[in-house]
Amino acid sequence: MEMTLRIEVFTHDLDRAGRFYRDVLGFEELSRQSRYLWMGRGTARIGIGATTEPIDPAVRRVPHGTEIVLEVDDLDAEYERVRATGWPVEGDVQLQEWGLRDFRLFDADGYYLRLTSRPVQQAARR
């Protein structure tokens, strides 16, 4: 039985957060309410909820917060696309000891994201 995952993040500035996911990561706006934005890219879904108070980005950073991992088909193209936006990344693409390549960045609210290549067995099934 297949399972999908969606994640929700929270922001004090819904428009700024939406721009990051649209302009930097290539998500599209699927729906919007006054305090909630639903975005998607492929099968990935991110809900963005508005908060009334700003949240300290430090509470979102690893190892205290959560790492959001997005698997992509062409990591090099994704890296170049993100870099072309001018958004800062945490370093170049790297090969990790577990065999996948990745790069990392923080979103507009301090959430930590890792964009990574797909595992070989998963890529072969596509």
PDB file of N, CA, C and O in Angstrom, residues 41-43 70-79 100-101 103 115-120 122-126:
ATOM      1  N   ARG A  41       4.989  20.403  -5.776  1.00  0.00           N
ATOM      2  CA  ARG A  41       5.907  20.179  -6.897  1.00  0.00           C
ATOM      3  C   ARG A  41       6.012  18.677  -7.052  1.00  0.00           C
ATOM      4  O   ARG A  41       6.451  17.982  -6.136  1.00  0.00           O
ATOM      5  N   GLY A  42       5.593  18.156  -8.202  1.00  0.00           N
ATOM      6  CA  GLY A  42       5.514  16.713  -8.353  1.00  0.00           C
ATOM      7  C   GLY A  42       4.567  16.162  -7.311  1.00  0.00           C
ATOM      8  O   GLY A  42       3.456  16.656  -7.142  1.00  0.00           O
ATOM      9  N   THR A  43       5.014  15.154  -6.557  1.00  0.00           N
ATOM     10  CA  THR A  43       4.175  14.605  -5.493  1.00  0.00           C
ATOM     11  C   THR A  43       4.469  15.235  -4.142  1.00  0.00           C
ATOM     12  O   THR A  43       3.831  14.897  -3.150  1.00  0.00           O
ATOM     13  N   LEU A  70      14.305  16.792   0.309  1.00  0.00           N
ATOM     14  CA  LEU A  70      13.611  16.721  -0.976  1.00  0.00           C
ATOM     15  C   LEU A  70      14.486  15.957  -1.954  1.00  0.00           C
ATOM     16  O   LEU A  70      15.621  16.359  -2.222  1.00  0.00           O
ATOM     17  N   GLU A  71      13.973  14.834  -2.484  1.00  0.00           N
ATOM     18  CA  GLU A  71      14.699  14.051  -3.475  1.00  0.00           C
ATOM     19  C   GLU A  71      14.359  14.590  -4.862  1.00  0.00           C
ATOM     20  O   GLU A  71      13.187  14.823  -5.162  1.00  0.00           O
ATOM     21  N   VAL A  72      15.390  14.755  -5.684  1.00  0.00           N
ATOM     22  CA  VAL A  72      15.193  15.274  -7.037  1.00  0.00           C
ATOM     23  C   VAL A  72      15.860  14.353  -8.050  1.00  0.00           C
ATOM     24  O   VAL A  72      16.794  13.625  -7.724  1.00  0.00           O
ATOM     25  N   ASP A  73      15.372  14.393  -9.282  1.00  0.00           N
ATOM     26  CA  ASP A  73      15.923  13.537 -10.334  1.00  0.00           C
ATOM     27  C   ASP A  73      17.290  14.012 -10.823  1.00  0.00           C
ATOM     28  O   ASP A  73      18.159  13.206 -11.104  1.00  0.00           O
ATOM     29  N   ASP A  74      17.479  15.325 -10.940  1.00  0.00           N
ATOM     30  CA  ASP A  74      18.729  15.872 -11.464  1.00  0.00           C
ATOM     31  C   ASP A  74      19.269  16.895 -10.463  1.00  0.00           C
ATOM     32  O   ASP A  74      18.939  18.076 -10.520  1.00  0.00           O
ATOM     33  N   LEU A  75      20.089  16.420  -9.540  1.00  0.00           N
ATOM     34  CA  LEU A  75      20.591  17.271  -8.464  1.00  0.00           C
ATOM     35  C   LEU A  75      21.428  18.431  -8.996  1.00  0.00           C
ATOM     36  O   LEU A  75      21.325  19.549  -8.509  1.00  0.00           O
ATOM     37  N   ASP A  76      22.256  18.181 -10.004  1.00  0.00           N
ATOM     38  CA  ASP A  76      23.106  19.243 -10.536  1.00  0.00           C
ATOM     39  C   ASP A  76      22.274  20.371 -11.150  1.00  0.00           C
ATOM     40  O   ASP A  76      22.560  21.548 -10.929  1.00  0.00           O
ATOM     41  N   ALA A  77      21.239  20.008 -11.885  1.00  0.00           N
ATOM     42  CA  ALA A  77      20.368  21.026 -12.478  1.00  0.00           C
ATOM     43  C   ALA A  77      19.630  21.794 -11.379  1.00  0.00           C
ATOM     44  O   ALA A  77      19.469  23.011 -11.466  1.00  0.00           O
ATOM     45  N   GLU A  78      19.212  21.080 -10.339  1.00  0.00           N
ATOM     46  CA  GLU A  78      18.512  21.733  -9.221  1.00  0.00           C
ATOM     47  C   GLU A  78      19.441  22.712  -8.510  1.00  0.00           C
ATOM     48  O   GLU A  78      19.056  23.831  -8.175  1.00  0.00           O
ATOM     49  N   TYR A  79      20.668  22.289  -8.293  1.00  0.00           N
ATOM     50  CA  TYR A  79      21.657  23.148  -7.638  1.00  0.00           C
ATOM     51  C   TYR A  79      21.880  24.424  -8.451  1.00  0.00           C
ATOM     52  O   TYR A  79      21.870  25.529  -7.914  1.00  0.00           O
ATOM     53  N   LEU A 100      24.701   9.106  -1.422  1.00  0.00           N
ATOM     54  CA  LEU A 100      23.894  10.078  -2.152  1.00  0.00           C
ATOM     55  C   LEU A 100      24.587  11.427  -2.164  1.00  0.00           C
ATOM     56  O   LEU A 100      25.354  11.748  -1.268  1.00  0.00           O
ATOM     57  N   ARG A 101      24.301  12.198  -3.189  1.00  0.00           N
ATOM     58  CA  ARG A 101      24.831  13.555  -3.304  1.00  0.00           C
ATOM     59  C   ARG A 101      23.751  14.518  -2.831  1.00  0.00           C
ATOM     60  O   ARG A 101      22.568  14.268  -3.023  1.00  0.00           O
ATOM     61  N   PHE A 103      22.907  18.982  -1.409  1.00  0.00           N
ATOM     62  CA  PHE A 103      23.289  20.307  -0.951  1.00  0.00           C
ATOM     63  C   PHE A 103      22.196  20.793  -0.015  1.00  0.00           C
ATOM     64  O   PHE A 103      21.097  20.262   0.004  1.00  0.00           O
ATOM     65  N   LEU A 115      18.491  19.040  -0.331  1.00  0.00           N
ATOM     66  CA  LEU A 115      18.083  18.541  -1.636  1.00  0.00           C
ATOM     67  C   LEU A 115      19.074  17.459  -2.009  1.00  0.00           C
ATOM     68  O   LEU A 115      20.292  17.677  -1.945  1.00  0.00           O
ATOM     69  N   THR A 116      18.564  16.295  -2.374  1.00  0.00           N
ATOM     70  CA  THR A 116      19.421  15.137  -2.558  1.00  0.00           C
ATOM     71  C   THR A 116      19.049  14.360  -3.806  1.00  0.00           C
ATOM     72  O   THR A 116      17.914  14.444  -4.292  1.00  0.00           O
ATOM     73  N   SER A 117      20.019  13.597  -4.292  1.00  0.00           N
ATOM     74  CA  SER A 117      19.760  12.686  -5.399  1.00  0.00           C
ATOM     75  C   SER A 117      18.893  11.545  -4.889  1.00  0.00           C
ATOM     76  O   SER A 117      18.812  11.295  -3.687  1.00  0.00           O
ATOM     77  N   ARG A 118      18.256  10.848  -5.798  1.00  0.00           N
ATOM     78  CA  ARG A 118      17.426   9.695  -5.412  1.00  0.00           C
ATOM     79  C   ARG A 118      18.306   8.466  -5.252  1.00  0.00           C
ATOM     80  O   ARG A 118      19.265   8.301  -5.992  1.00  0.00           O
ATOM     81  N   PRO A 119      17.956   7.586  -4.311  1.00  0.00           N
ATOM     82  CA  PRO A 119      18.686   6.321  -4.217  1.00  0.00           C
ATOM     83  C   PRO A 119      18.574   5.556  -5.547  1.00  0.00           C
ATOM     84  O   PRO A 119      17.532   5.626  -6.216  1.00  0.00           O
ATOM     85  N   VAL A 120      19.607   4.824  -5.915  1.00  0.00           N
ATOM     86  CA  VAL A 120      19.648   4.137  -7.218  1.00  0.00           C
ATOM     87  C   VAL A 120      18.454   3.211  -7.410  1.00  0.00           C
ATOM     88  O   VAL A 120      17.816   3.244  -8.444  1.00  0.00           O
ATOM     89  N   GLN A 122      15.493   3.381  -6.161  1.00  0.00           N
ATOM     90  CA  GLN A 122      14.281   4.158  -6.348  1.00  0.00           C
ATOM     91  C   GLN A 122      14.271   4.802  -7.724  1.00  0.00           C
ATOM     92  O   GLN A 122      13.263   4.812  -8.399  1.00  0.00           O
ATOM     93  N   ALA A 123      15.413   5.325  -8.162  1.00  0.00           N
ATOM     94  CA  ALA A 123      15.487   5.957  -9.477  1.00  0.00           C
ATOM     95  C   ALA A 123      15.221   4.934 -10.582  1.00  0.00           C
ATOM     96  O   ALA A 123      14.607   5.250 -11.601  1.00  0.00           O
ATOM     97  N   ALA A 124      15.666   3.698 -10.399  1.00  0.00           N
ATOM     98  CA  ALA A 124      15.470   2.660 -11.414  1.00  0.00           C
ATOM     99  C   ALA A 124      13.997   2.299 -11.580  1.00  0.00           C
ATOM    100  O   ALA A 124      13.581   1.882 -12.648  1.00  0.00           O
ATOM    101  N   ARG A 125      13.187   2.460 -10.533  1.00  0.00           N
ATOM    102  CA  ARG A 125      11.760   2.135 -10.598  1.00  0.00           C
ATOM    103  C   ARG A 125      10.955   3.191 -11.311  1.00  0.00           C
ATOM    104  O   ARG A 125       9.831   2.967 -11.674  1.00  0.00           O
ATOM    105  N   ARG A 126      11.474   4.384 -11.500  1.00  0.00           N
ATOM    106  CA  ARG A 126      10.709   5.481 -12.090  1.00  0.00           C
ATOM    107  C   ARG A 126      10.486   5.293 -13.552  1.00  0.00           C
ATOM    108  O   ARG A 126      11.047   4.727 -14.301  1.00  0.00           O
TER     109      ARG A 126
END
